[in-house]
Amino acid sequence: MDRVLITGGAGFIGSNVALKLIAKGYEVTVLDSLSEQIHGVNPEETSPLYRNVKDKVNFIKGDVNSREDWMKALEGVSYVIHLAAETGTGQSMYEIKKYVDTNIGGTALLLDILTNTKHSVKRVVVAESRAIYGEGKYRCLKCGDVYPLERKDEDMQKGDFECKCPKCGGPVELVATTEDSAIHPSSVYGIAKQVQGQLVHLVCKSIGVESVSFRYQNVYGPGQSLSNPYTGILSIFSTRIKNGNGLNIFEDGKETRDFVYIDDIVDATILGMEVPEANGHVFNIGTGVATDVLTVAQTLCEKYGIQVPIVVSGNYRLGDIRHNYADITLARNILGFEPKWDFSAGIGEFCKWVDGQAVQKDNYDASIAEMKAKGLYK
Ligand SMILES: NC(=O)c1ccc[n+]([C@@H]2O[C@H](COP(=O)([O-])OP(=O)(O)OC[C@H]3O[C@@H](n4cnc5c(N)ncnc54)[C@H](O)[C@@H]3O)[C@@H](O)[C@H]2O)c1
Ligand SMILES: [Zn+2]
């Protein structure tokens, strides 16, 4: 059976993809640096995700910025699923070099090796992100389909959070973001994800290796880090609720995201690796449904049976987007992908899992203080 290299294979998505591939009979190599922000100081104890996979895969603790580590990891590999990345959108706005080095630099190094050395790789699958669409796709009654620019600080200060038509300045209506939507990321993370996808498709084509990329929406589910305060709104809220701390809902609470359950992401990713017709394509993966953040907060409190104060504060973070949900027609048509979990079913599973976990230390206030100090939090 073919060997698959999963970079970031100790992480949330990667570890779940690894377990599914093993169940399907593949051999799996994982290259992961066991980043402390994700796995804690002593991964053997602090990282259940790592523990889930470490004995089932050929585990290489290493860095995507190291040529030597890549060379070791690529031995005998037919497919590369490149997921290793720095993943905090807000954090990327001040840790700029780290985000560019790991996300773009790591991908560049992989492609450099595939181009200049002998290897057995047939296809590279890479994670982009919905972040590359920035504010996403909208419709203006006068101007048709439009792609609003980043929202203005002066509007948000007045509590006006909605996107405006970039052509006439008028009101716009949210529509599903298709893959051919304008690409205009509003964070360093988004820029790096865009470039990762572009590099993989361009270079792989030129050397006769197949390529597939995914723009995942907001992924959630059992196993996601409950201690990383930089990413994953469901985790951040859950950890606050379990500590009895109130929730500060940004903006007016009506901002939305397309929350997609981990099992659906795993299925889509493996289809992207296996389906021959996927070659050369970019796929959105989400549920195609938008859920607002206030509803998320209220649902979590209900499910945990813990009522903490929920304050819709009007605070906001530069780089955050207002709304988004994916058009997943292409993944349906080419991959045969169909999400099996809607938000209410998925959040139920997630909360059941959180209920069985030790309550994590709530580091959220410190992460907000960090953003405030950099002028990125208002
Ligand atoms: N989770 C989401 O909602 C989401 C949405 C869109 C895109 N993505 C993308 O999917 C991929 C996986 O995301 P995830 O949620 O599983 O994140 P994660 O943080 O759980 O996993 C990332 C893994 O990469 C590893 N890593 C970080 N830097 C590394 C380096 N320099 N060398 C080797 N390994 C390194 C980390 O230790 C971690 O195990 C990422 O590329 C992310 O950008 C995720
Ligand atoms: Zn207009």
mmCIF file of C-alpha atoms and ligand atoms in Angstrom, residues 7-16 30-39 47 49-50 59-66 69-70 82-88 98 101-103 106 126-131 189 193 196 214-220 223-225 228 231-232 258 260 262 265 285, ligand 1:
data_model
loop_
_atom_site.group_PDB
_atom_site.id
_atom_site.type_symbol
_atom_site.label_atom_id
_atom_site.label_comp_id
_atom_site.label_asym_id
_atom_site.label_seq_id
_atom_site.Cartn_x
_atom_site.Cartn_y
_atom_site.Cartn_z
ATOM 1 C CA THR A 7 3.162 17.219 7.692
ATOM 2 C CA GLY A 8 1.539 18.648 10.802
ATOM 3 C CA GLY A 9 0.262 15.110 11.324
ATOM 4 C CA ALA A 10 0.266 15.505 15.104
ATOM 5 C CA GLY A 11 -2.149 18.436 14.810
ATOM 6 C CA PHE A 12 -5.913 18.560 14.880
ATOM 7 C CA ILE A 13 -6.658 17.848 11.229
ATOM 8 C CA GLY A 14 -3.477 15.912 10.461
ATOM 9 C CA SER A 15 -3.811 13.387 13.297
ATOM 10 C CA ASN A 16 -7.381 12.611 12.288
ATOM 11 C CA VAL A 30 4.287 12.198 10.036
ATOM 12 C CA LEU A 31 6.608 15.195 10.057
ATOM 13 C CA ASP A 32 5.706 17.531 12.913
ATOM 14 C CA SER A 33 7.709 19.896 15.116
ATOM 15 C CA LEU A 34 5.326 19.398 18.069
ATOM 16 C CA SER A 35 5.000 23.136 18.421
ATOM 17 C CA GLU A 36 4.637 24.108 22.058
ATOM 18 C CA GLN A 37 1.681 26.417 21.419
ATOM 19 C CA ILE A 38 -0.298 23.428 20.124
ATOM 20 C CA HIS A 39 1.117 20.470 22.035
ATOM 21 C CA SER A 47 -0.795 16.350 23.735
ATOM 22 C CA LEU A 49 -3.447 14.255 19.577
ATOM 23 C CA TYR A 50 0.217 13.336 19.401
ATOM 24 C CA PHE A 59 6.861 9.742 13.426
ATOM 25 C CA ILE A 60 9.585 12.243 12.606
ATOM 26 C CA LYS A 61 9.930 15.161 14.971
ATOM 27 C CA GLY A 62 11.198 17.823 12.662
ATOM 28 C CA ASP A 63 10.686 21.189 11.075
ATOM 29 C CA VAL A 64 9.373 22.031 7.606
ATOM 30 C CA ASN A 65 12.120 24.642 7.510
ATOM 31 C CA SER A 66 14.780 21.913 7.583
ATOM 32 C CA ASP A 69 13.972 16.695 7.959
ATOM 33 C CA TRP A 70 12.071 16.830 4.668
ATOM 34 C CA HIS A 82 1.033 19.284 3.695
ATOM 35 C CA LEU A 83 -0.777 20.635 6.738
ATOM 36 C CA ALA A 84 2.075 21.860 8.982
ATOM 37 C CA ALA A 85 1.589 25.558 9.562
ATOM 38 C CA GLU A 86 1.327 28.389 12.005
ATOM 39 C CA THR A 87 -2.434 28.892 12.242
ATOM 40 C CA GLY A 88 -3.379 31.983 14.300
ATOM 41 C CA LYS A 98 7.483 33.368 11.700
ATOM 42 C CA ASP A 101 8.921 31.425 7.137
ATOM 43 C CA THR A 102 6.920 28.411 8.265
ATOM 44 C CA ASN A 103 3.971 28.615 5.914
ATOM 45 C CA GLY A 106 8.285 25.391 4.412
ATOM 46 C CA VAL A 126 -1.965 21.344 0.584
ATOM 47 C CA ALA A 127 -4.152 23.253 3.030
ATOM 48 C CA GLU A 128 -4.928 26.786 2.013
ATOM 49 C CA SER A 129 -7.724 28.437 4.000
ATOM 50 C CA ARG A 130 -10.906 30.388 3.580
ATOM 51 C CA ALA A 131 -8.806 33.261 4.972
ATOM 52 C CA TYR A 189 -1.865 34.226 7.677
ATOM 53 C CA LYS A 193 -1.995 30.440 2.738
ATOM 54 C CA GLN A 196 1.238 28.161 -0.385
ATOM 55 C CA PHE A 214 -8.197 22.903 0.056
ATOM 56 C CA ARG A 215 -9.731 26.063 1.408
ATOM 57 C CA TYR A 216 -11.154 24.751 4.658
ATOM 58 C CA GLN A 217 -13.709 26.839 6.497
ATOM 59 C CA ASN A 218 -13.717 26.907 10.351
ATOM 60 C CA VAL A 219 -12.939 23.361 11.402
ATOM 61 C CA TYR A 220 -14.070 22.079 14.807
ATOM 62 C CA GLY A 223 -9.557 16.748 19.778
ATOM 63 C CA GLN A 224 -9.086 20.408 18.893
ATOM 64 C CA SER A 225 -6.782 22.259 21.259
ATOM 65 C CA ASN A 228 -4.451 27.495 22.470
ATOM 66 C CA THR A 231 -7.364 30.068 17.257
ATOM 67 C CA GLY A 232 -10.596 28.078 17.365
ATOM 68 C CA ASP A 258 -19.170 28.289 8.269
ATOM 69 C CA VAL A 260 -17.333 22.335 9.471
ATOM 70 C CA ILE A 262 -13.585 17.402 11.602
ATOM 71 C CA ILE A 265 -12.686 17.616 6.659
ATOM 72 C CA ILE A 285 -14.679 22.661 2.130
HETATM 73 N N1 LIG B 1 -8.473 24.293 11.724
HETATM 74 C C1 LIG B 1 -9.014 25.127 10.853
HETATM 75 O O1 LIG B 1 -10.101 25.685 11.083
HETATM 76 C C2 LIG B 1 -8.333 25.388 9.530
HETATM 77 C C3 LIG B 1 -9.005 26.185 8.585
HETATM 78 C C4 LIG B 1 -8.376 26.437 7.367
HETATM 79 C C5 LIG B 1 -7.129 25.919 7.109
HETATM 80 N N2 LIG B 1 -6.494 25.162 8.049
HETATM 81 C C6 LIG B 1 -5.148 24.662 7.734
HETATM 82 O O2 LIG B 1 -5.108 23.268 7.955
HETATM 83 C C7 LIG B 1 -3.822 22.885 8.415
HETATM 84 C C8 LIG B 1 -3.917 22.091 9.708
HETATM 85 O O3 LIG B 1 -4.570 22.859 10.679
HETATM 86 P P1 LIG B 1 -4.908 22.327 12.141
HETATM 87 O O4 LIG B 1 -6.165 22.961 12.563
HETATM 88 O O5 LIG B 1 -4.784 20.869 12.179
HETATM 89 O O6 LIG B 1 -3.734 23.030 12.964
HETATM 90 P P2 LIG B 1 -2.827 22.455 14.173
HETATM 91 O O7 LIG B 1 -2.143 23.623 14.753
HETATM 92 O O8 LIG B 1 -3.641 21.576 15.067
HETATM 93 O O9 LIG B 1 -1.771 21.543 13.420
HETATM 94 C C9 LIG B 1 -0.660 22.071 12.795
HETATM 95 C C10 LIG B 1 0.513 21.159 13.113
HETATM 96 O O10 LIG B 1 1.675 21.678 12.452
HETATM 97 C C11 LIG B 1 2.774 21.550 13.332
HETATM 98 N N3 LIG B 1 3.785 22.552 12.967
HETATM 99 C C12 LIG B 1 3.743 23.903 13.175
HETATM 100 N N4 LIG B 1 4.864 24.463 12.717
HETATM 101 C C13 LIG B 1 5.634 23.465 12.202
HETATM 102 C C14 LIG B 1 6.907 23.415 11.587
HETATM 103 N N5 LIG B 1 7.628 24.524 11.419
HETATM 104 N N6 LIG B 1 7.385 22.209 11.181
HETATM 105 C C15 LIG B 1 6.673 21.079 11.359
HETATM 106 N N7 LIG B 1 5.458 21.066 11.946
HETATM 107 C C16 LIG B 1 4.937 22.249 12.358
HETATM 108 C C17 LIG B 1 2.214 21.765 14.729
HETATM 109 O O11 LIG B 1 3.023 21.183 15.729
HETATM 110 C C18 LIG B 1 0.850 21.096 14.614
HETATM 111 O O12 LIG B 1 0.893 19.746 15.045
HETATM 112 C C19 LIG B 1 -3.008 24.160 8.555
HETATM 113 O O13 LIG B 1 -2.236 24.312 7.387
HETATM 114 C C20 LIG B 1 -4.068 25.236 8.613
HETATM 115 O O14 LIG B 1 -3.577 26.453 8.109
HETATM 116 C C21 LIG B 1 -7.067 24.887 9.247
#
